[in-house]
């Protein structure tokens, strides 16, 4: 009987239209929530993997403008911590890079062995090779930066540092020409457009640090375990230095992602709430339209509980089927998101996901089973709650009043 009431006859067409919109609203709300949350999870996971694939989970940095010297003991103590995988000394400095064009860049000095252990970098060489990287006049740089400078692997790039040599006529910028050994493509715009890597000794020589380094990068087994060993890291360093974990060094970035994620969840939940109000309105209209039927059923012996169950099942059917539709639509979209993105871009000719804005060169999606379960349960609960009041009104209808004017 409940399903029969959902099938519209000619005079009940408007009620059926409202029920259809309720079904679509709940389905699209669930699908949108699953898609958006999965994309934001994928976005965060991709950024985390790539950022922490190139940068340590902890950074031990000397107070500016000093450098860390005699750091071998610190490295040995840090390496003894069980969850620490490796410790990498690095040299960093800002330069102006000049080829056919010029652009600012960040130079990172790192030993060839440590560079090879950075899979995000070493496994994404798209031009040239790392064979000559250890030489003093050899560098590798991001392919977007190379495109800006107008150079390729095998060309030369001039690096200019503002921290030059003091003279009687002022400070002279430090200038040196390097060979481009290789170009890398990490998939992150920030690194591909602004990073230059050279050997640790070459960087120490260029920035005139002697045997010192600007920082030590500590890599742990995984990001979560890295946060658990902070006290051990501090005790192991035991020198005058600043210690940052990956959340502190990128705090504003990851906090912004988390806030955006929570706000999007709340905003998109309103779609499901609007659809739930549509269920309420369609059921109230259905109860009013079926007043004579309810009265006849009551006079034939139907209890209030039976009447309430009829309309409860009618409303719940819209919510359950709509939620199932949204669940399947959301999962299907997430699993084929790059194909759908390419299809839309091909049709419209517009770039939907700009690497310059979103830092990644593709659209990621990571489905979290717990979040999907939460969305589905929330949609079902809202849909079921929306049917209670109209069903209660139907059960409370007085058969005498309903039949008085029939």
Coordinates of C-alpha atoms in Angstrom, one line a residue:
X1 CA 0.0 0.0 0.0
X2 CA 2.9 2.4 0.8
X3 CA 4.5 1.8 -2.6
X4 CA 1.2 2.1 -4.3
X5 CA 0.7 5.6 -2.8
X6 CA 4.1 6.6 -4.3
X7 CA 2.8 5.8 -7.8
X8 CA 0.9 8.9 -9.0
X9 CA -2.4 8.8 -10.6
X10 CA -3.5 11.7 -12.9
X11 CA -4.9 13.8 -10.1
X12 CA -1.8 13.2 -7.8
X13 CA 0.8 14.1 -10.4
X14 CA 2.1 17.2 -8.5
X15 CA 2.7 15.1 -5.3
X16 CA 4.8 12.6 -7.4
X17 CA 6.8 15.5 -8.9
X18 CA 7.7 16.7 -5.4
X19 CA 8.6 13.1 -4.4
X20 CA 10.8 12.8 -7.5
X21 CA 12.7 16.0 -6.6
X22 CA 13.1 14.8 -3.1
X23 CA 14.6 11.5 -4.4
X24 CA 17.0 13.5 -6.7
X25 CA 17.9 15.9 -4.0
X26 CA 18.9 13.3 -1.5
X27 CA 20.7 11.3 -4.2
X28 CA 22.7 14.3 -5.5
X29 CA 23.4 15.5 -2.0
X30 CA 24.9 12.1 -0.9
X31 CA 26.8 11.9 -4.2
X32 CA 28.2 15.4 -3.9
X33 CA 29.3 14.9 -0.3
X34 CA 31.1 11.6 -1.2
X35 CA 32.8 13.2 -4.3
X36 CA 33.9 16.4 -2.5
X37 CA 35.1 14.7 0.6
X38 CA 37.0 12.1 -1.5
X39 CA 38.6 14.7 -3.6
X40 CA 39.7 16.7 -0.6
X41 CA 41.0 13.5 1.1
X42 CA 42.9 12.7 -2.1
X43 CA 44.2 16.3 -2.4
X44 CA 45.5 16.2 1.2
X45 CA 47.0 12.8 0.8
X46 CA 48.8 13.7 -2.5
X47 CA 50.1 16.9 -1.1
X48 CA 51.3 15.1 2.1
X49 CA 53.0 12.4 0.2
X50 CA 54.8 14.7 -2.2
X51 CA 55.7 17.4 0.4
X52 CA 57.0 14.8 2.9
X53 CA 58.6 12.9 0.1
X54 CA 60.9 15.8 -0.6
X55 CA 61.0 17.4 2.9
X56 CA 61.7 15.7 6.2
X57 CA 59.1 15.0 8.9
X58 CA 61.4 17.1 11.2
X59 CA 63.7 19.9 10.4
X60 CA 66.6 20.9 12.7
X61 CA 67.6 24.4 11.6
X62 CA 70.4 26.7 12.8
X63 CA 69.4 30.2 14.0
X64 CA 69.9 32.6 11.1
X65 CA 72.4 33.6 9.9
X66 CA 74.4 30.8 11.5
X67 CA 74.9 27.3 10.2
X68 CA 75.1 23.9 11.8
X69 CA 78.7 22.6 12.2
X70 CA 80.0 19.5 13.8
X71 CA 76.6 17.9 13.3
X72 CA 77.9 14.3 12.9
X73 CA 77.1 13.5 16.5
X74 CA 73.6 14.9 16.2
X75 CA 73.0 12.7 13.1
X76 CA 74.2 9.6 14.9
X77 CA 71.9 10.3 17.9
X78 CA 68.9 11.0 15.7
X79 CA 69.6 7.8 13.6
X80 CA 69.5 5.7 16.8
X81 CA 65.8 6.6 17.4
X82 CA 63.9 3.5 16.4
X83 CA 61.3 5.2 14.2
X84 CA 63.8 7.4 12.3
X85 CA 64.6 6.1 8.8
X86 CA 67.4 8.6 7.8
X87 CA 68.8 12.0 8.6
X88 CA 69.8 14.3 5.7
X89 CA 72.0 17.4 6.0
X90 CA 71.0 20.1 3.5
X91 CA 72.0 23.6 2.4
X92 CA 69.3 26.0 1.3
X93 CA 69.5 29.4 -0.2
X94 CA 67.6 31.8 -2.5
X95 CA 69.1 32.7 -5.9
X96 CA 68.2 34.3 -9.2
X97 CA 68.5 31.7 -12.0
X98 CA 69.3 32.9 -15.4
X99 CA 69.1 31.1 -18.8
X100 CA 67.5 32.7 -21.8
X101 CA 65.2 34.2 -19.2
X102 CA 65.5 34.8 -15.4
X103 CA 63.5 33.6 -12.4
X104 CA 63.9 33.3 -8.7
X105 CA 64.5 29.9 -7.3
X106 CA 65.4 28.0 -4.1
X107 CA 68.7 26.0 -4.2
X108 CA 68.8 22.9 -2.1
X109 CA 72.2 21.2 -1.6
X110 CA 72.0 17.5 -0.8
X111 CA 74.4 14.5 -1.2
X112 CA 73.9 12.3 -4.3
X113 CA 73.1 9.2 -2.1
X114 CA 70.4 11.1 -0.2
X115 CA 69.0 12.5 -3.4
X116 CA 68.6 9.0 -4.8
X117 CA 66.6 8.0 -1.7
X118 CA 64.0 10.7 -2.5
X119 CA 61.7 8.6 -4.7
X120 CA 59.4 11.5 -5.5
X121 CA 62.4 13.2 -7.2
X122 CA 64.7 10.4 -8.4
X123 CA 61.9 8.4 -10.0
X124 CA 60.5 11.4 -11.9
X125 CA 63.4 12.5 -14.0
X126 CA 62.0 13.4 -17.4
X127 CA 65.1 14.7 -19.2
X128 CA 68.8 13.9 -18.6
X129 CA 70.1 11.7 -15.8
X130 CA 71.5 11.8 -12.3
X131 CA 74.8 10.2 -13.2
X132 CA 76.7 13.5 -13.2
X133 CA 74.8 15.0 -10.3
X134 CA 77.7 14.7 -7.8
X135 CA 80.0 17.0 -9.8
X136 CA 80.5 20.5 -8.4
X137 CA 79.1 22.3 -11.4
X138 CA 76.1 20.1 -12.0
X139 CA 72.5 20.8 -11.0
X140 CA 69.0 19.5 -11.6
X141 CA 65.8 21.6 -11.6
X142 CA 62.1 21.3 -12.1
X143 CA 60.8 21.1 -15.6
X144 CA 58.5 24.1 -15.2
X145 CA 61.4 26.3 -14.0
X146 CA 63.4 25.0 -16.9
X147 CA 60.6 26.0 -19.3
X148 CA 60.5 29.5 -17.7
X149 CA 64.3 29.8 -18.1
X150 CA 64.2 28.4 -21.6
X151 CA 66.7 25.6 -20.9
X152 CA 66.9 21.8 -21.3
X153 CA 69.2 19.1 -19.9
X154 CA 72.7 19.8 -21.1
X155 CA 72.3 23.5 -21.2
X156 CA 73.9 26.0 -18.7
X157 CA 72.2 28.1 -16.1
X158 CA 73.8 31.0 -14.2
X159 CA 73.0 31.3 -10.5
X160 CA 73.2 34.7 -8.8
X161 CA 73.1 35.1 -5.0
X162 CA 72.6 38.4 -3.2
X163 CA 74.8 37.2 -0.4
X164 CA 77.9 38.2 -2.2
X165 CA 81.4 39.3 -1.4
X166 CA 81.9 42.7 0.5
X167 CA 84.1 45.1 -1.4
X168 CA 85.1 48.7 -1.1
X169 CA 82.3 49.5 -3.6
X170 CA 79.6 47.5 -1.8
X171 CA 78.6 43.9 -1.9
X172 CA 79.2 42.1 -5.2
X173 CA 76.6 39.4 -6.0
X174 CA 78.0 35.9 -6.2
X175 CA 77.6 34.5 -9.7
X176 CA 78.4 31.0 -11.0
X177 CA 77.4 29.0 -14.0
X178 CA 76.2 25.3 -13.7
X179 CA 75.4 22.5 -16.1
X180 CA 71.8 21.2 -16.1
X181 CA 72.2 17.5 -15.6
X182 CA 68.4 16.6 -15.5
X183 CA 64.9 17.9 -15.2
X184 CA 62.3 16.5 -12.8
X185 CA 58.5 16.4 -12.7
X186 CA 57.2 15.8 -9.2
X187 CA 53.6 16.7 -10.1
X188 CA 53.6 19.6 -7.6
X189 CA 53.7 23.1 -9.1
X190 CA 55.6 24.6 -6.2
X191 CA 58.6 22.3 -6.6
X192 CA 58.6 22.0 -10.3
X193 CA 58.6 25.7 -10.8
X194 CA 61.0 26.9 -8.1
X195 CA 63.5 24.3 -6.9
X196 CA 67.1 23.6 -7.9
X197 CA 69.1 20.8 -6.5
X198 CA 72.9 20.6 -6.4
X199 CA 75.4 18.4 -4.5
X200 CA 75.9 19.2 -0.8
X201 CA 79.6 20.2 -1.3
X202 CA 78.8 22.4 -4.3
X203 CA 76.2 24.2 -2.3
X204 CA 78.5 24.6 0.7
X205 CA 81.1 26.1 -1.6
X206 CA 78.6 28.4 -3.4
X207 CA 77.1 29.8 -0.2
X208 CA 80.5 29.8 1.5
X209 CA 79.4 27.7 4.5
X210 CA 82.6 25.7 4.8
X211 CA 81.6 22.4 6.4
X212 CA 78.4 23.7 7.8
X213 CA 74.8 23.1 6.7
X214 CA 71.6 25.1 7.1
X215 CA 69.4 22.3 8.4
X216 CA 69.1 18.6 9.1
X217 CA 66.0 16.8 7.8
X218 CA 64.8 13.8 9.8
X219 CA 62.6 11.2 8.0
X220 CA 60.5 8.9 10.1
X221 CA 58.6 5.7 9.2
X222 CA 55.4 7.6 8.6
X223 CA 54.0 11.1 9.4
X224 CA 51.9 10.1 12.3
X225 CA 54.7 8.2 14.1
X226 CA 56.9 11.2 13.5
X227 CA 54.7 13.4 15.7
X228 CA 54.9 10.8 18.5
X229 CA 58.7 11.0 18.8
X230 CA 59.1 14.7 19.2
X231 CA 60.4 14.5 22.7
X232 CA 63.1 12.0 21.6
X233 CA 64.0 14.2 18.7
X234 CA 64.5 17.2 21.0
X235 CA 66.7 15.2 23.4
X236 CA 68.8 13.8 20.6
X237 CA 69.5 17.2 19.0
X238 CA 70.9 18.7 22.3
X239 CA 72.4 21.8 20.5
X240 CA 71.2 25.3 20.0
X241 CA 68.8 24.9 17.1
X242 CA 65.1 25.3 16.0
X243 CA 63.2 22.1 15.6
X244 CA 60.0 22.0 13.5
X245 CA 57.8 19.0 12.7
X246 CA 55.9 18.8 9.4
X247 CA 52.7 20.1 10.9
X248 CA 54.4 23.2 12.3
X249 CA 56.4 24.0 9.1
X250 CA 53.2 23.7 7.0
X251 CA 50.7 24.6 9.7
X252 CA 48.8 27.3 7.9
X253 CA 48.5 25.2 4.7
X254 CA 47.2 22.0 6.4
X255 CA 44.9 24.0 8.8
X256 CA 43.4 25.8 5.8
X257 CA 42.7 22.4 4.1
X258 CA 41.1 21.0 7.3
X259 CA 38.9 24.1 7.8
X260 CA 37.8 24.1 4.1
X261 CA 37.0 20.4 4.4
X262 CA 34.8 20.8 7.5
X263 CA 33.0 23.8 6.0
X264 CA 32.3 22.0 2.7
X265 CA 30.9 19.1 4.6
X266 CA 28.5 21.4 6.5
X267 CA 27.4 23.3 3.4
X268 CA 26.8 20.2 1.3
X269 CA 24.8 18.6 4.1
X270 CA 22.2 21.4 3.6
X271 CA 21.4 19.8 0.2
X272 CA 20.2 16.7 2.0
X273 CA 18.3 18.8 4.5
X274 CA 16.5 20.6 1.7
X275 CA 15.6 17.3 0.1
X276 CA 14.3 16.1 3.5
X277 CA 12.0 19.1 3.7
X278 CA 10.7 18.2 0.3
X279 CA 9.9 14.7 1.7
X280 CA 8.0 16.3 4.5
X281 CA 6.0 18.6 2.2
X282 CA 5.2 15.7 -0.3
X283 CA 4.0 13.4 2.5
X284 CA 1.9 16.1 4.1
X285 CA 0.2 16.7 0.7
X286 CA -0.2 13.0 0.3
X287 CA -1.8 12.6 3.7
X288 CA -4.2 15.4 2.9
X289 CA -5.0 13.9 -0.5
X290 CA -5.5 10.4 1.0
X291 CA -7.7 11.6 3.9
X292 CA -10.8 9.7 2.7
X293 CA -8.7 6.5 2.2
X294 CA -7.3 6.8 5.7
X295 CA -10.8 7.2 7.2
X296 CA -12.1 4.1 5.3
X297 CA -9.1 2.1 6.5
X298 CA -9.7 3.2 10.1
X299 CA -13.4 2.2 9.9
X300 CA -12.4 -1.2 8.5
X301 CA -10.2 -1.8 11.6
X302 CA -6.8 -0.4 10.7
X303 CA -5.0 0.8 13.8
X304 CA -3.2 4.1 14.1
X305 CA 0.1 2.2 14.1
X306 CA -0.7 0.6 10.7
X307 CA -1.6 4.0 9.2
X308 CA 1.6 5.5 10.5
X309 CA 3.7 2.6 9.1
X310 CA 2.1 3.0 5.6
X311 CA 3.2 6.7 5.3
X312 CA 6.4 6.1 7.1
X313 CA 7.4 3.4 4.6
X314 CA 6.3 5.7 1.7
X315 CA 8.6 8.5 2.9
X316 CA 11.4 6.2 3.9
X317 CA 11.4 4.6 0.5
X318 CA 12.3 7.9 -1.1
X319 CA 15.2 8.4 1.4
X320 CA 16.6 4.9 1.2
X321 CA 16.4 4.6 -2.6
X322 CA 17.8 8.2 -3.0
X323 CA 20.6 7.5 -0.7
X324 CA 21.5 4.2 -2.5
X325 CA 21.4 6.1 -5.8
X326 CA 23.7 8.9 -4.5
X327 CA 26.1 6.3 -3.0
X328 CA 26.5 4.5 -6.3
X329 CA 26.7 7.7 -8.3
X330 CA 29.4 9.2 -5.9
X331 CA 31.6 6.1 -5.9
X332 CA 31.3 5.8 -9.7
X333 CA 32.3 9.4 -10.1
X334 CA 35.3 9.1 -7.8
X335 CA 36.6 6.0 -9.5
X336 CA 36.5 7.7 -12.9
X337 CA 37.1 11.3 -11.9
X338 CA 40.1 11.9 -14.2
X339 CA 38.2 10.5 -17.2
X340 CA 35.2 12.7 -16.5
X341 CA 37.5 15.7 -16.0
X342 CA 39.2 15.1 -19.3
X343 CA 35.8 14.7 -21.0
X344 CA 34.4 17.9 -19.6
X345 CA 37.6 19.8 -20.5
X346 CA 37.4 18.4 -24.0
X347 CA 33.8 19.5 -24.4
X348 CA 34.2 23.0 -22.9
X349 CA 37.8 23.7 -23.8
X350 CA 38.4 25.1 -20.3
X351 CA 41.0 24.0 -17.7
X352 CA 39.1 22.7 -14.7
X353 CA 42.1 22.0 -12.5
X354 CA 44.9 24.4 -12.8
X355 CA 48.3 23.2 -11.5
X356 CA 49.3 26.8 -10.7
X357 CA 46.3 27.2 -8.3
X358 CA 46.0 23.7 -6.8
X359 CA 49.7 22.7 -6.8
X360 CA 49.0 19.2 -8.3
X361 CA 49.0 18.3 -12.0
X362 CA 46.0 15.9 -11.7
X363 CA 42.7 15.6 -9.8
X364 CA 43.1 13.1 -6.9
X365 CA 40.3 11.2 -5.2
X366 CA 40.7 9.0 -2.1
X367 CA 37.6 7.2 -0.9
X368 CA 37.5 6.9 2.9
X369 CA 35.1 4.0 3.9
X370 CA 34.4 5.6 7.3
X371 CA 33.4 8.9 5.8
X372 CA 31.2 7.3 3.1
X373 CA 29.5 5.3 5.8
X374 CA 29.0 8.4 7.9
X375 CA 27.4 10.2 4.9
X376 CA 25.1 7.3 4.1
X377 CA 24.0 6.9 7.7
X378 CA 23.4 10.6 8.1
X379 CA 21.3 10.8 4.9
X380 CA 19.2 7.8 6.0
X381 CA 18.7 9.2 9.5
X382 CA 17.6 12.6 8.1
X383 CA 15.3 11.0 5.6
X384 CA 13.7 8.8 8.3
X385 CA 13.3 11.7 10.7
X386 CA 11.6 13.7 7.9
X387 CA 8.8 11.1 7.6
X388 CA 7.9 10.9 11.3
X389 CA 5.7 14.1 11.5
X390 CA 3.6 13.5 8.4
X391 CA 3.1 9.8 9.4
X392 CA 2.0 10.9 12.9
X393 CA -0.4 13.4 11.4
X394 CA -1.9 10.6 9.2
X395 CA -2.3 8.3 12.2
X396 CA -4.0 11.0 14.2
X397 CA -6.6 11.8 11.5
X398 CA -10.1 11.5 12.8
X399 CA -12.2 9.3 10.4
X400 CA -15.4 11.0 11.3
X401 CA -14.0 14.5 10.3
X402 CA -12.4 13.0 7.2
X403 CA -15.7 11.5 6.0
X404 CA -18.1 14.3 7.1
X405 CA -18.0 16.2 3.8
X406 CA -17.6 13.2 1.5

